[in-house]
């Protein structure tokens, strides 16, 4: 007996079947990103089973209803087995399952700020379906917090205080983004302007910030 692929985790091994015994759905309207799916299978393994119709009522045996592109990507990777769960439904039910499996993905949305945080915390983006360009776009779309109103200004005047230090901007390197204050933005802008005046460009500005001490007076 051929051993199952190592990228199928142990809890799914009892569901593993020969990949060549299955057939894609005959009218699948979905187009998938096979490159991303191959990367995910290589990095994460198969973390959920595909769904296969036995075909007693359709005359099309072992037809995949959910997971067609996972099956195709696994085929391209040379897998000999894949984990699958089985149902046995007629043509109408099969069509409904194929359509709703795709449609529920289309209708789903994201908390983009939370998604960006999760991706930023990972050591790399392998197997996520995201690259640095996509993550940068998420970070760019993340809204900075608005003004925060405190119950007191702390001076005993009875006036409320407004905290604006989280609304002004950010620094980013790789997938790390840090919010900075209005004063820090002004200081960095002044340093950047001076650097461009001195060098006729901004190449090396980050290294300049790291290597040279800067005082507030430098930015005035």
PDB file of C-alpha atoms in Angstrom:
ATOM      1  CA  UNK A   1       0.000   0.000   0.000  1.00  0.00           C
ATOM      2  CA  UNK A   2       1.358   3.403  -0.975  1.00  0.00           C
ATOM      3  CA  UNK A   3       1.878   5.567   2.115  1.00  0.00           C
ATOM      4  CA  UNK A   4      -0.200   8.750   2.207  1.00  0.00           C
ATOM      5  CA  UNK A   5       1.498  12.085   1.489  1.00  0.00           C
ATOM      6  CA  UNK A   6       3.295  13.553   4.466  1.00  0.00           C
ATOM      7  CA  UNK A   7       1.463  16.869   3.999  1.00  0.00           C
ATOM      8  CA  UNK A   8      -1.824  15.318   5.163  1.00  0.00           C
ATOM      9  CA  UNK A   9      -1.933  15.719   8.957  1.00  0.00           C
ATOM     10  CA  UNK A  10      -2.535  12.655  11.090  1.00  0.00           C
ATOM     11  CA  UNK A  11      -6.189  13.444  12.002  1.00  0.00           C
ATOM     12  CA  UNK A  12      -7.066  13.492   8.281  1.00  0.00           C
ATOM     13  CA  UNK A  13      -5.135  10.366   7.297  1.00  0.00           C
ATOM     14  CA  UNK A  14      -8.159   8.033   7.754  1.00  0.00           C
ATOM     15  CA  UNK A  15      -9.909  10.085   5.046  1.00  0.00           C
ATOM     16  CA  UNK A  16      -7.069   9.785   2.510  1.00  0.00           C
ATOM     17  CA  UNK A  17      -7.996   8.267  -0.873  1.00  0.00           C
ATOM     18  CA  UNK A  18      -6.054   7.818  -4.126  1.00  0.00           C
ATOM     19  CA  UNK A  19      -6.057  11.196  -5.826  1.00  0.00           C
ATOM     20  CA  UNK A  20      -6.423   9.612  -9.259  1.00  0.00           C
ATOM     21  CA  UNK A  21      -9.756   8.016  -8.291  1.00  0.00           C
ATOM     22  CA  UNK A  22     -11.462  11.424  -8.090  1.00  0.00           C
ATOM     23  CA  UNK A  23     -12.826  13.656 -10.841  1.00  0.00           C
ATOM     24  CA  UNK A  24     -13.388  17.434 -10.880  1.00  0.00           C
ATOM     25  CA  UNK A  25     -16.942  18.766 -11.001  1.00  0.00           C
ATOM     26  CA  UNK A  26     -18.055  18.722 -14.629  1.00  0.00           C
ATOM     27  CA  UNK A  27     -19.311  22.344 -14.654  1.00  0.00           C
ATOM     28  CA  UNK A  28     -17.308  24.185 -12.026  1.00  0.00           C
ATOM     29  CA  UNK A  29     -17.775  27.952 -12.587  1.00  0.00           C
ATOM     30  CA  UNK A  30     -15.015  28.887 -10.156  1.00  0.00           C
ATOM     31  CA  UNK A  31     -11.498  29.831 -11.218  1.00  0.00           C
ATOM     32  CA  UNK A  32      -8.875  29.355  -8.542  1.00  0.00           C
ATOM     33  CA  UNK A  33      -5.403  30.721  -7.854  1.00  0.00           C
ATOM     34  CA  UNK A  34      -3.530  27.451  -8.179  1.00  0.00           C
ATOM     35  CA  UNK A  35      -0.148  29.015  -7.380  1.00  0.00           C
ATOM     36  CA  UNK A  36      -1.410  30.219  -3.983  1.00  0.00           C
ATOM     37  CA  UNK A  37      -3.078  26.878  -3.276  1.00  0.00           C
ATOM     38  CA  UNK A  38       0.093  24.968  -4.156  1.00  0.00           C
ATOM     39  CA  UNK A  39       2.062  27.252  -1.829  1.00  0.00           C
ATOM     40  CA  UNK A  40      -0.460  26.683   0.953  1.00  0.00           C
ATOM     41  CA  UNK A  41      -0.398  22.902   0.504  1.00  0.00           C
ATOM     42  CA  UNK A  42       3.392  22.948   0.544  1.00  0.00           C
ATOM     43  CA  UNK A  43       3.610  25.173   3.628  1.00  0.00           C
ATOM     44  CA  UNK A  44       0.526  24.219   5.637  1.00  0.00           C
ATOM     45  CA  UNK A  45      -0.415  20.814   4.282  1.00  0.00           C
ATOM     46  CA  UNK A  46      -4.032  19.835   3.678  1.00  0.00           C
ATOM     47  CA  UNK A  47      -5.831  21.286   6.686  1.00  0.00           C
ATOM     48  CA  UNK A  48      -9.383  20.355   5.619  1.00  0.00           C
ATOM     49  CA  UNK A  49     -10.878  17.567   3.548  1.00  0.00           C
ATOM     50  CA  UNK A  50     -12.404  18.092   0.137  1.00  0.00           C
ATOM     51  CA  UNK A  51     -16.023  17.015  -0.441  1.00  0.00           C
ATOM     52  CA  UNK A  52     -16.761  14.290  -3.011  1.00  0.00           C
ATOM     53  CA  UNK A  53     -20.082  13.058  -4.390  1.00  0.00           C
ATOM     54  CA  UNK A  54     -20.283   9.283  -4.806  1.00  0.00           C
ATOM     55  CA  UNK A  55     -22.430   9.783  -7.895  1.00  0.00           C
ATOM     56  CA  UNK A  56     -25.063   7.095  -7.366  1.00  0.00           C
ATOM     57  CA  UNK A  57     -27.769   9.584  -8.410  1.00  0.00           C
ATOM     58  CA  UNK A  58     -25.814  11.557 -11.020  1.00  0.00           C
ATOM     59  CA  UNK A  59     -24.014   8.850 -12.959  1.00  0.00           C
ATOM     60  CA  UNK A  60     -20.708  10.691 -12.408  1.00  0.00           C
ATOM     61  CA  UNK A  61     -18.762   8.728  -9.800  1.00  0.00           C
ATOM     62  CA  UNK A  62     -16.348  10.315  -7.339  1.00  0.00           C
ATOM     63  CA  UNK A  63     -17.029  13.890  -8.462  1.00  0.00           C
ATOM     64  CA  UNK A  64     -15.560  16.706  -6.351  1.00  0.00           C
ATOM     65  CA  UNK A  65     -18.104  19.272  -5.174  1.00  0.00           C
ATOM     66  CA  UNK A  66     -15.926  21.369  -2.825  1.00  0.00           C
ATOM     67  CA  UNK A  67     -12.170  21.546  -3.152  1.00  0.00           C
ATOM     68  CA  UNK A  68     -11.723  21.199  -6.912  1.00  0.00           C
ATOM     69  CA  UNK A  69      -8.724  23.509  -7.011  1.00  0.00           C
ATOM     70  CA  UNK A  70      -7.177  21.939  -3.923  1.00  0.00           C
ATOM     71  CA  UNK A  71      -7.367  18.585  -5.727  1.00  0.00           C
ATOM     72  CA  UNK A  72      -5.887  20.046  -8.903  1.00  0.00           C
ATOM     73  CA  UNK A  73      -3.044  21.780  -7.013  1.00  0.00           C
ATOM     74  CA  UNK A  74      -2.265  18.568  -5.107  1.00  0.00           C
ATOM     75  CA  UNK A  75      -2.180  16.741  -8.447  1.00  0.00           C
ATOM     76  CA  UNK A  76       0.298  19.264  -9.791  1.00  0.00           C
ATOM     77  CA  UNK A  77       2.466  18.770  -6.694  1.00  0.00           C
ATOM     78  CA  UNK A  78       2.567  15.041  -7.368  1.00  0.00           C
ATOM     79  CA  UNK A  79       0.476  13.943  -4.389  1.00  0.00           C
ATOM     80  CA  UNK A  80      -0.774  10.379  -4.614  1.00  0.00           C
ATOM     81  CA  UNK A  81      -3.544  10.742  -2.034  1.00  0.00           C
ATOM     82  CA  UNK A  82      -5.836  13.430  -0.684  1.00  0.00           C
ATOM     83  CA  UNK A  83      -8.224  13.568   2.285  1.00  0.00           C
ATOM     84  CA  UNK A  84     -11.897  13.553   1.310  1.00  0.00           C
ATOM     85  CA  UNK A  85     -15.324  13.295   2.879  1.00  0.00           C
ATOM     86  CA  UNK A  86     -18.181  11.711   0.969  1.00  0.00           C
ATOM     87  CA  UNK A  87     -21.812  12.483   0.260  1.00  0.00           C
ATOM     88  CA  UNK A  88     -24.249  11.017  -2.258  1.00  0.00           C
ATOM     89  CA  UNK A  89     -26.645  13.551  -3.780  1.00  0.00           C
ATOM     90  CA  UNK A  90     -28.518  14.127  -7.035  1.00  0.00           C
ATOM     91  CA  UNK A  91     -27.677  16.672  -9.739  1.00  0.00           C
ATOM     92  CA  UNK A  92     -29.721  19.490  -8.218  1.00  0.00           C
ATOM     93  CA  UNK A  93     -28.227  19.130  -4.756  1.00  0.00           C
ATOM     94  CA  UNK A  94     -24.727  18.781  -6.222  1.00  0.00           C
ATOM     95  CA  UNK A  95     -25.140  22.004  -8.191  1.00  0.00           C
ATOM     96  CA  UNK A  96     -26.411  23.849  -5.130  1.00  0.00           C
ATOM     97  CA  UNK A  97     -23.444  22.697  -3.063  1.00  0.00           C
ATOM     98  CA  UNK A  98     -20.926  23.748  -5.714  1.00  0.00           C
ATOM     99  CA  UNK A  99     -22.531  27.177  -6.086  1.00  0.00           C
ATOM    100  CA  UNK A 100     -22.987  27.921  -2.372  1.00  0.00           C
ATOM    101  CA  UNK A 101     -19.461  26.749  -1.511  1.00  0.00           C
ATOM    102  CA  UNK A 102     -18.144  29.368  -3.908  1.00  0.00           C
ATOM    103  CA  UNK A 103     -20.720  32.042  -3.097  1.00  0.00           C
ATOM    104  CA  UNK A 104     -20.219  32.023   0.670  1.00  0.00           C
ATOM    105  CA  UNK A 105     -16.555  32.811   0.072  1.00  0.00           C
ATOM    106  CA  UNK A 106     -17.546  35.701  -2.196  1.00  0.00           C
ATOM    107  CA  UNK A 107     -19.943  37.147   0.381  1.00  0.00           C
ATOM    108  CA  UNK A 108     -17.497  36.982   3.278  1.00  0.00           C
ATOM    109  CA  UNK A 109     -15.564  40.088   4.285  1.00  0.00           C
ATOM    110  CA  UNK A 110     -12.599  41.001   6.457  1.00  0.00           C
ATOM    111  CA  UNK A 111     -11.761  43.115   9.427  1.00  0.00           C
ATOM    112  CA  UNK A 112      -8.833  44.496   7.443  1.00  0.00           C
ATOM    113  CA  UNK A 113      -7.102  46.065  10.445  1.00  0.00           C
ATOM    114  CA  UNK A 114      -7.197  42.763  12.349  1.00  0.00           C
ATOM    115  CA  UNK A 115      -6.077  40.859   9.254  1.00  0.00           C
ATOM    116  CA  UNK A 116      -3.146  43.244   8.797  1.00  0.00           C
ATOM    117  CA  UNK A 117      -2.198  42.788  12.470  1.00  0.00           C
ATOM    118  CA  UNK A 118      -2.287  38.986  12.154  1.00  0.00           C
ATOM    119  CA  UNK A 119      -0.171  39.003   9.005  1.00  0.00           C
ATOM    120  CA  UNK A 120       2.281  41.494  10.497  1.00  0.00           C
ATOM    121  CA  UNK A 121       2.839  39.242  13.506  1.00  0.00           C
ATOM    122  CA  UNK A 122       3.882  36.269  11.356  1.00  0.00           C
ATOM    123  CA  UNK A 123       7.616  35.735  10.771  1.00  0.00           C
ATOM    124  CA  UNK A 124       6.935  35.525   7.019  1.00  0.00           C
ATOM    125  CA  UNK A 125       4.001  35.420   4.597  1.00  0.00           C
ATOM    126  CA  UNK A 126       4.628  31.915   3.225  1.00  0.00           C
ATOM    127  CA  UNK A 127       1.442  29.920   2.798  1.00  0.00           C
ATOM    128  CA  UNK A 128      -0.891  32.826   3.586  1.00  0.00           C
ATOM    129  CA  UNK A 129      -1.824  33.785   0.029  1.00  0.00           C
ATOM    130  CA  UNK A 130      -0.456  37.277   0.705  1.00  0.00           C
ATOM    131  CA  UNK A 131       2.790  38.864  -0.407  1.00  0.00           C
ATOM    132  CA  UNK A 132       4.440  42.021   0.891  1.00  0.00           C
ATOM    133  CA  UNK A 133       2.702  44.188  -1.714  1.00  0.00           C
ATOM    134  CA  UNK A 134      -0.734  42.912  -0.625  1.00  0.00           C
ATOM    135  CA  UNK A 135       0.138  43.425   3.039  1.00  0.00           C
ATOM    136  CA  UNK A 136       1.325  46.958   2.333  1.00  0.00           C
ATOM    137  CA  UNK A 137      -2.023  47.678   0.682  1.00  0.00           C
ATOM    138  CA  UNK A 138      -3.851  46.403   3.774  1.00  0.00           C
ATOM    139  CA  UNK A 139      -1.707  48.563   6.027  1.00  0.00           C
ATOM    140  CA  UNK A 140      -2.282  51.588   3.827  1.00  0.00           C
ATOM    141  CA  UNK A 141      -6.037  51.061   4.047  1.00  0.00           C
ATOM    142  CA  UNK A 142      -6.020  50.760   7.841  1.00  0.00           C
ATOM    143  CA  UNK A 143      -7.535  53.850   9.387  1.00  0.00           C
ATOM    144  CA  UNK A 144      -5.667  55.583  12.172  1.00  0.00           C
ATOM    145  CA  UNK A 145      -7.628  56.132  15.385  1.00  0.00           C
ATOM    146  CA  UNK A 146      -9.558  59.344  15.770  1.00  0.00           C
ATOM    147  CA  UNK A 147      -9.230  61.805  18.610  1.00  0.00           C
ATOM    148  CA  UNK A 148      -9.447  60.273  22.079  1.00  0.00           C
ATOM    149  CA  UNK A 149     -11.318  62.424  24.582  1.00  0.00           C
ATOM    150  CA  UNK A 150     -10.254  62.075  28.204  1.00  0.00           C
ATOM    151  CA  UNK A 151     -12.520  63.069  31.122  1.00  0.00           C
ATOM    152  CA  UNK A 152      -9.939  65.516  32.485  1.00  0.00           C
ATOM    153  CA  UNK A 153      -6.945  67.446  31.288  1.00  0.00           C
ATOM    154  CA  UNK A 154      -5.141  66.517  34.497  1.00  0.00           C
ATOM    155  CA  UNK A 155      -4.624  70.163  35.481  1.00  0.00           C
ATOM    156  CA  UNK A 156      -7.664  70.529  37.705  1.00  0.00           C
ATOM    157  CA  UNK A 157      -9.370  72.946  35.334  1.00  0.00           C
ATOM    158  CA  UNK A 158     -12.415  70.767  34.825  1.00  0.00           C
ATOM    159  CA  UNK A 159     -11.792  70.786  31.084  1.00  0.00           C
ATOM    160  CA  UNK A 160     -11.646  67.653  29.037  1.00  0.00           C
ATOM    161  CA  UNK A 161      -8.450  66.781  27.213  1.00  0.00           C
ATOM    162  CA  UNK A 162      -8.104  65.511  23.668  1.00  0.00           C
ATOM    163  CA  UNK A 163      -5.350  63.012  22.922  1.00  0.00           C
ATOM    164  CA  UNK A 164      -4.250  63.269  19.330  1.00  0.00           C
ATOM    165  CA  UNK A 165      -0.960  61.399  19.410  1.00  0.00           C
ATOM    166  CA  UNK A 166      -2.384  58.338  17.639  1.00  0.00           C
ATOM    167  CA  UNK A 167      -3.810  60.059  14.594  1.00  0.00           C
ATOM    168  CA  UNK A 168      -0.883  61.555  12.755  1.00  0.00           C
ATOM    169  CA  UNK A 169       1.115  58.944  10.931  1.00  0.00           C
ATOM    170  CA  UNK A 170       3.321  55.891  11.054  1.00  0.00           C
ATOM    171  CA  UNK A 171       6.716  54.437  10.321  1.00  0.00           C
ATOM    172  CA  UNK A 172       6.916  51.138   8.455  1.00  0.00           C
ATOM    173  CA  UNK A 173       9.714  48.720   7.692  1.00  0.00           C
ATOM    174  CA  UNK A 174       9.072  45.302   6.204  1.00  0.00           C
ATOM    175  CA  UNK A 175       5.726  44.248   7.718  1.00  0.00           C
ATOM    176  CA  UNK A 176       6.115  46.286  10.928  1.00  0.00           C
ATOM    177  CA  UNK A 177       4.163  49.520  11.281  1.00  0.00           C
ATOM    178  CA  UNK A 178       4.426  51.899  14.249  1.00  0.00           C
ATOM    179  CA  UNK A 179       2.216  54.954  14.769  1.00  0.00           C
ATOM    180  CA  UNK A 180       4.020  58.204  15.572  1.00  0.00           C
ATOM    181  CA  UNK A 181       3.018  61.567  17.007  1.00  0.00           C
ATOM    182  CA  UNK A 182       2.495  64.880  15.243  1.00  0.00           C
ATOM    183  CA  UNK A 183       5.725  66.213  16.732  1.00  0.00           C
ATOM    184  CA  UNK A 184       7.637  63.174  15.514  1.00  0.00           C
ATOM    185  CA  UNK A 185       6.188  63.604  12.037  1.00  0.00           C
ATOM    186  CA  UNK A 186       7.314  67.233  11.981  1.00  0.00           C
ATOM    187  CA  UNK A 187      10.797  66.342  13.191  1.00  0.00           C
ATOM    188  CA  UNK A 188      11.186  63.547  10.667  1.00  0.00           C
ATOM    189  CA  UNK A 189       9.912  65.760   7.864  1.00  0.00           C
ATOM    190  CA  UNK A 190      12.486  68.412   8.716  1.00  0.00           C
ATOM    191  CA  UNK A 191      15.274  65.825   8.871  1.00  0.00           C
ATOM    192  CA  UNK A 192      14.143  64.368   5.569  1.00  0.00           C
ATOM    193  CA  UNK A 193      14.051  67.771   3.898  1.00  0.00           C
ATOM    194  CA  UNK A 194      17.551  68.564   5.132  1.00  0.00           C
ATOM    195  CA  UNK A 195      18.841  65.172   3.991  1.00  0.00           C
ATOM    196  CA  UNK A 196      17.472  65.760   0.481  1.00  0.00           C
ATOM    197  CA  UNK A 197      19.012  69.238   0.386  1.00  0.00           C
ATOM    198  CA  UNK A 198      22.379  67.761   1.398  1.00  0.00           C
ATOM    199  CA  UNK A 199      22.333  64.692  -0.853  1.00  0.00           C
ATOM    200  CA  UNK A 200      19.933  65.561  -3.685  1.00  0.00           C
ATOM    201  CA  UNK A 201      17.877  62.441  -2.954  1.00  0.00           C
ATOM    202  CA  UNK A 202      16.414  60.321  -0.185  1.00  0.00           C
ATOM    203  CA  UNK A 203      18.307  57.078  -0.843  1.00  0.00           C
ATOM    204  CA  UNK A 204      19.925  56.071   2.428  1.00  0.00           C
ATOM    205  CA  UNK A 205      17.738  58.245   4.617  1.00  0.00           C
ATOM    206  CA  UNK A 206      16.790  55.324   6.877  1.00  0.00           C
ATOM    207  CA  UNK A 207      20.446  54.408   7.393  1.00  0.00           C
ATOM    208  CA  UNK A 208      21.194  58.066   8.057  1.00  0.00           C
ATOM    209  CA  UNK A 209      18.601  58.090  10.853  1.00  0.00           C
ATOM    210  CA  UNK A 210      20.077  54.978  12.431  1.00  0.00           C
ATOM    211  CA  UNK A 211      23.740  55.898  12.177  1.00  0.00           C
ATOM    212  CA  UNK A 212      23.707  59.583  13.139  1.00  0.00           C
ATOM    213  CA  UNK A 213      22.455  61.155  16.364  1.00  0.00           C
ATOM    214  CA  UNK A 214      19.752  63.741  15.910  1.00  0.00           C
ATOM    215  CA  UNK A 215      18.534  66.398  18.297  1.00  0.00           C
ATOM    216  CA  UNK A 216      15.342  68.399  18.195  1.00  0.00           C
ATOM    217  CA  UNK A 217      17.397  71.410  17.175  1.00  0.00           C
ATOM    218  CA  UNK A 218      18.442  69.565  14.015  1.00  0.00           C
ATOM    219  CA  UNK A 219      14.828  69.557  12.863  1.00  0.00           C
ATOM    220  CA  UNK A 220      14.115  73.190  13.634  1.00  0.00           C
TER     221      UNK A 220
END
